[in-house]
Amino acid sequence: MEEKSCDCIIIGAGPGGLQAAIHLSRYNRKVILLDQGGGRTRHALHIENYLGLEITSGKELVDTGIKQIQSFGAEFRREHVASVMAENGFSVTTEKGRYQAPYLIVSCGVVENLPKIKGMNKFFSRAIFTCVDCDGYHTTGKKLVILGDSLDAMRLAFAMRQMFTPDITLILPAGLMPDDHAELLAEDGIAFLAGVPQEFLGDTALTGVKLADGQEIVCEVVMLSYDYTLNDSCLAGLSLERDGNGTQISTSPGCETSVQNLFALGALKAGKAQAIIAAGQGAMVGIEINHRLLGL
Ligand SMILES: Cc1cc2nc3c(=O)[nH]c(=O)nc-3n(C[C@H](O)[C@H](O)[C@H](O)COP(=O)(O)OP(=O)(O)OC[C@H]3O[C@@H](n4cnc5c(N)ncnc54)[C@H](O)[C@@H]3O)c2cc1C
């Protein structure tokens, strides 16, 4: 096992972790960034709400960010973090090494809870979306199906109706929707069906959703409402305060968690999951950690 120490360890090469690494390494601080690969940002095919970049992909954003941090001397390591302990600062263990630092930034993100539906990979991020802030705009004026497993999907349907398209069919598991809620949807012209989605249809373009009972619902785009799971298993050894739902990590406005000198960025923490927001948090935290290192 390799043993190394540095000023700050960063877990996760999302926009937040990368931006923090840029700031810290440009103060000539020693930074190790550990990332296992994959990640939500990489799945974003078309990011067009990031200032200064008319259109980019998450992959391009991350790959350029990795080159950028390396150019300033940060050490990038493709490793999976198994555990984090708060002892003498922070001790982070991967399959290849043990790393020690007085400051730790976690930017590990989340994974979407995607239902098993045939054709998901083919259309994901092209015509099947999970994030209104990211991709709602791409549904403007289109024939939309919303799939979900809770009444959050109904709230999403009303929001999509107001902002993007009047042509919406909401599909939920049987027994979930109270009758009076279905009437409210009908008043807004939103169609409702109880059913189990089985397959996304279409060769190159999405043309519809097939249900387990054989019905085929014609559509051009799909929004999914199935919530997320945090990539936080490596933090199990720390007792971090969580938000009201007990899910996302609570932080101060400066992104510090309930464990001193441990900062959380991006979708892992309570707040809005957007690339530019995570990057802003990363810049803020990088500057703050440098101030603490200066100790002046
Ligand atoms: C389809 C899609 C489209 C999107 N479109 C947009 C958009 O248009 N605009 C926008 O602003 N945002 C968009 N997003 C959301 C956005 O990409 C992220 O929410 C945002 O960038 C914050 O990401 P993050 O840094 O929290 O996590 P991520 O980007 O997921 O990065 C986390 C990283 O941590 C790594 N990691 C996790 N656990 C470990 C571990 N134990 N050890 C080592 N590494 C680990 C992961 O592998 C990953 O590389 C989109 C997301 C998706 C899925």
PDB file of C-alpha atoms and ligand atoms in Angstrom, residues 11-17 34-49 79-82 107-110 112 124-125 130-131 134-135 231 234 265-268 273-276 278, ligand 1:
ATOM      1  CA  ILE A  11     -12.859  12.535  -3.568  1.00  0.00           C
ATOM      2  CA  GLY A  12     -14.733  12.818  -6.868  1.00  0.00           C
ATOM      3  CA  ALA A  13     -13.873  14.469 -10.181  1.00  0.00           C
ATOM      4  CA  GLY A  14     -17.189  16.213 -10.693  1.00  0.00           C
ATOM      5  CA  PRO A  15     -17.147  19.958 -11.459  1.00  0.00           C
ATOM      6  CA  GLY A  16     -16.996  20.795  -7.720  1.00  0.00           C
ATOM      7  CA  GLY A  17     -14.009  18.621  -6.885  1.00  0.00           C
ATOM      8  CA  LEU A  34      -9.213  10.403  -6.176  1.00  0.00           C
ATOM      9  CA  ASP A  35     -11.881   9.373  -8.665  1.00  0.00           C
ATOM     10  CA  GLN A  36     -13.214   5.947  -9.607  1.00  0.00           C
ATOM     11  CA  GLY A  37     -14.537   7.021 -13.041  1.00  0.00           C
ATOM     12  CA  GLY A  38     -18.111   7.274 -14.301  1.00  0.00           C
ATOM     13  CA  GLY A  39     -20.280   9.826 -12.495  1.00  0.00           C
ATOM     14  CA  ARG A  40     -23.416  11.807 -13.301  1.00  0.00           C
ATOM     15  CA  THR A  41     -21.706  14.710 -15.009  1.00  0.00           C
ATOM     16  CA  ARG A  42     -20.198  12.301 -17.541  1.00  0.00           C
ATOM     17  CA  HIS A  43     -23.706  11.154 -18.507  1.00  0.00           C
ATOM     18  CA  ALA A  44     -24.791  14.654 -19.487  1.00  0.00           C
ATOM     19  CA  LEU A  45     -24.591  14.751 -23.282  1.00  0.00           C
ATOM     20  CA  HIS A  46     -25.647  18.361 -23.790  1.00  0.00           C
ATOM     21  CA  ILE A  47     -24.885  20.953 -21.125  1.00  0.00           C
ATOM     22  CA  GLU A  48     -26.009  24.349 -22.381  1.00  0.00           C
ATOM     23  CA  ASN A  49     -26.580  26.231 -19.099  1.00  0.00           C
ATOM     24  CA  GLU A  79      -8.962   4.908  -7.514  1.00  0.00           C
ATOM     25  CA  HIS A  80     -12.091   3.916  -5.606  1.00  0.00           C
ATOM     26  CA  VAL A  81     -12.195   5.233  -2.053  1.00  0.00           C
ATOM     27  CA  ALA A  82     -13.294   2.459   0.290  1.00  0.00           C
ATOM     28  CA  SER A 107     -17.636  15.535  -4.219  1.00  0.00           C
ATOM     29  CA  CYS A 108     -18.780  11.961  -4.896  1.00  0.00           C
ATOM     30  CA  GLY A 109     -22.195  12.825  -6.351  1.00  0.00           C
ATOM     31  CA  VAL A 110     -25.237  10.604  -6.632  1.00  0.00           C
ATOM     32  CA  GLU A 112     -30.092   7.967 -10.352  1.00  0.00           C
ATOM     33  CA  PHE A 124     -30.873   8.131 -21.828  1.00  0.00           C
ATOM     34  CA  SER A 125     -29.860  11.802 -21.918  1.00  0.00           C
ATOM     35  CA  THR A 130     -34.125  12.974 -15.074  1.00  0.00           C
ATOM     36  CA  CYS A 131     -33.462  16.618 -14.216  1.00  0.00           C
ATOM     37  CA  CYS A 134     -30.804  20.384 -16.788  1.00  0.00           C
ATOM     38  CA  ASP A 135     -33.052  19.076 -19.539  1.00  0.00           C
ATOM     39  CA  ASN A 231     -22.397   7.810  -3.423  1.00  0.00           C
ATOM     40  CA  CYS A 234     -17.048   5.560   1.853  1.00  0.00           C
ATOM     41  CA  LEU A 265     -19.918  19.754  -2.739  1.00  0.00           C
ATOM     42  CA  GLY A 266     -22.326  19.093  -5.579  1.00  0.00           C
ATOM     43  CA  ALA A 267     -25.258  16.713  -5.538  1.00  0.00           C
ATOM     44  CA  LEU A 268     -24.055  15.003  -2.346  1.00  0.00           C
ATOM     45  CA  ALA A 273     -27.502  19.712  -8.363  1.00  0.00           C
ATOM     46  CA  GLN A 274     -26.045  21.726 -11.226  1.00  0.00           C
ATOM     47  CA  ALA A 275     -22.554  21.641 -12.702  1.00  0.00           C
ATOM     48  CA  ILE A 276     -22.029  25.393 -12.432  1.00  0.00           C
ATOM     49  CA  ALA A 278     -20.908  22.595  -7.864  1.00  0.00           C
TER      50      ALA A 278
HETATM   51  C1  LIG B   1     -28.359  13.077 -18.010  1.00  0.00           C
HETATM   52  C2  LIG B   1     -27.849  14.220 -17.188  1.00  0.00           C
HETATM   53  C3  LIG B   1     -27.863  15.495 -17.720  1.00  0.00           C
HETATM   54  C4  LIG B   1     -27.401  16.562 -16.957  1.00  0.00           C
HETATM   55  N1  LIG B   1     -27.406  17.800 -17.520  1.00  0.00           N
HETATM   56  C5  LIG B   1     -26.942  18.843 -16.814  1.00  0.00           C
HETATM   57  C6  LIG B   1     -26.952  20.157 -17.373  1.00  0.00           C
HETATM   58  O1  LIG B   1     -27.380  20.351 -18.524  1.00  0.00           O
HETATM   59  N2  LIG B   1     -26.484  21.178 -16.599  1.00  0.00           N
HETATM   60  C7  LIG B   1     -26.023  20.990 -15.329  1.00  0.00           C
HETATM   61  O2  LIG B   1     -25.601  21.945 -14.684  1.00  0.00           O
HETATM   62  N3  LIG B   1     -26.020  19.763 -14.775  1.00  0.00           N
HETATM   63  C8  LIG B   1     -26.448  18.695 -15.477  1.00  0.00           C
HETATM   64  N4  LIG B   1     -26.483  17.440 -14.903  1.00  0.00           N
HETATM   65  C9  LIG B   1     -26.163  17.288 -13.471  1.00  0.00           C
HETATM   66  C10 LIG B   1     -24.725  17.493 -13.194  1.00  0.00           C
HETATM   67  O3  LIG B   1     -23.938  16.808 -14.096  1.00  0.00           O
HETATM   68  C11 LIG B   1     -24.325  17.124 -11.768  1.00  0.00           C
HETATM   69  O4  LIG B   1     -25.409  17.113 -10.869  1.00  0.00           O
HETATM   70  C12 LIG B   1     -23.383  18.144 -11.273  1.00  0.00           C
HETATM   71  O5  LIG B   1     -22.333  18.276 -12.184  1.00  0.00           O
HETATM   72  C13 LIG B   1     -22.831  17.798  -9.928  1.00  0.00           C
HETATM   73  O6  LIG B   1     -22.098  16.611 -10.012  1.00  0.00           O
HETATM   74  P1  LIG B   1     -21.272  16.111  -8.785  1.00  0.00           P
HETATM   75  O7  LIG B   1     -19.949  16.788  -8.773  1.00  0.00           O
HETATM   76  O8  LIG B   1     -22.077  16.197  -7.551  1.00  0.00           O
HETATM   77  O9  LIG B   1     -21.096  14.562  -9.073  1.00  0.00           O
HETATM   78  P2  LIG B   1     -20.564  13.701 -10.304  1.00  0.00           P
HETATM   79  O10 LIG B   1     -20.462  14.448 -11.557  1.00  0.00           O
HETATM   80  O11 LIG B   1     -21.415  12.484 -10.297  1.00  0.00           O
HETATM   81  O12 LIG B   1     -19.089  13.321  -9.866  1.00  0.00           O
HETATM   82  C14 LIG B   1     -18.826  12.488  -8.791  1.00  0.00           C
HETATM   83  C15 LIG B   1     -17.571  11.678  -9.061  1.00  0.00           C
HETATM   84  O13 LIG B   1     -17.207  11.008  -7.853  1.00  0.00           O
HETATM   85  C16 LIG B   1     -16.831   9.691  -8.168  1.00  0.00           C
HETATM   86  N5  LIG B   1     -16.978   8.842  -6.983  1.00  0.00           N
HETATM   87  C17 LIG B   1     -18.112   8.502  -6.323  1.00  0.00           C
HETATM   88  N6  LIG B   1     -17.832   7.704  -5.275  1.00  0.00           N
HETATM   89  C18 LIG B   1     -16.483   7.540  -5.281  1.00  0.00           C
HETATM   90  C19 LIG B   1     -15.590   6.812  -4.460  1.00  0.00           C
HETATM   91  N7  LIG B   1     -16.020   6.097  -3.404  1.00  0.00           N
HETATM   92  N8  LIG B   1     -14.266   6.841  -4.746  1.00  0.00           N
HETATM   93  C20 LIG B   1     -13.809   7.566  -5.803  1.00  0.00           C
HETATM   94  N9  LIG B   1     -14.613   8.275  -6.623  1.00  0.00           N
HETATM   95  C21 LIG B   1     -15.931   8.263  -6.360  1.00  0.00           C
HETATM   96  C22 LIG B   1     -17.793   9.314  -9.296  1.00  0.00           C
HETATM   97  O14 LIG B   1     -17.328   8.191  -9.987  1.00  0.00           O
HETATM   98  C23 LIG B   1     -17.779  10.600 -10.115  1.00  0.00           C
HETATM   99  O15 LIG B   1     -16.717  10.608 -11.039  1.00  0.00           O
HETATM  100  C24 LIG B   1     -26.924  16.349 -15.635  1.00  0.00           C
HETATM  101  C25 LIG B   1     -26.915  15.059 -15.107  1.00  0.00           C
HETATM  102  C26 LIG B   1     -27.366  13.994 -15.872  1.00  0.00           C
HETATM  103  C27 LIG B   1     -27.328  12.618 -15.294  1.00  0.00           C
END
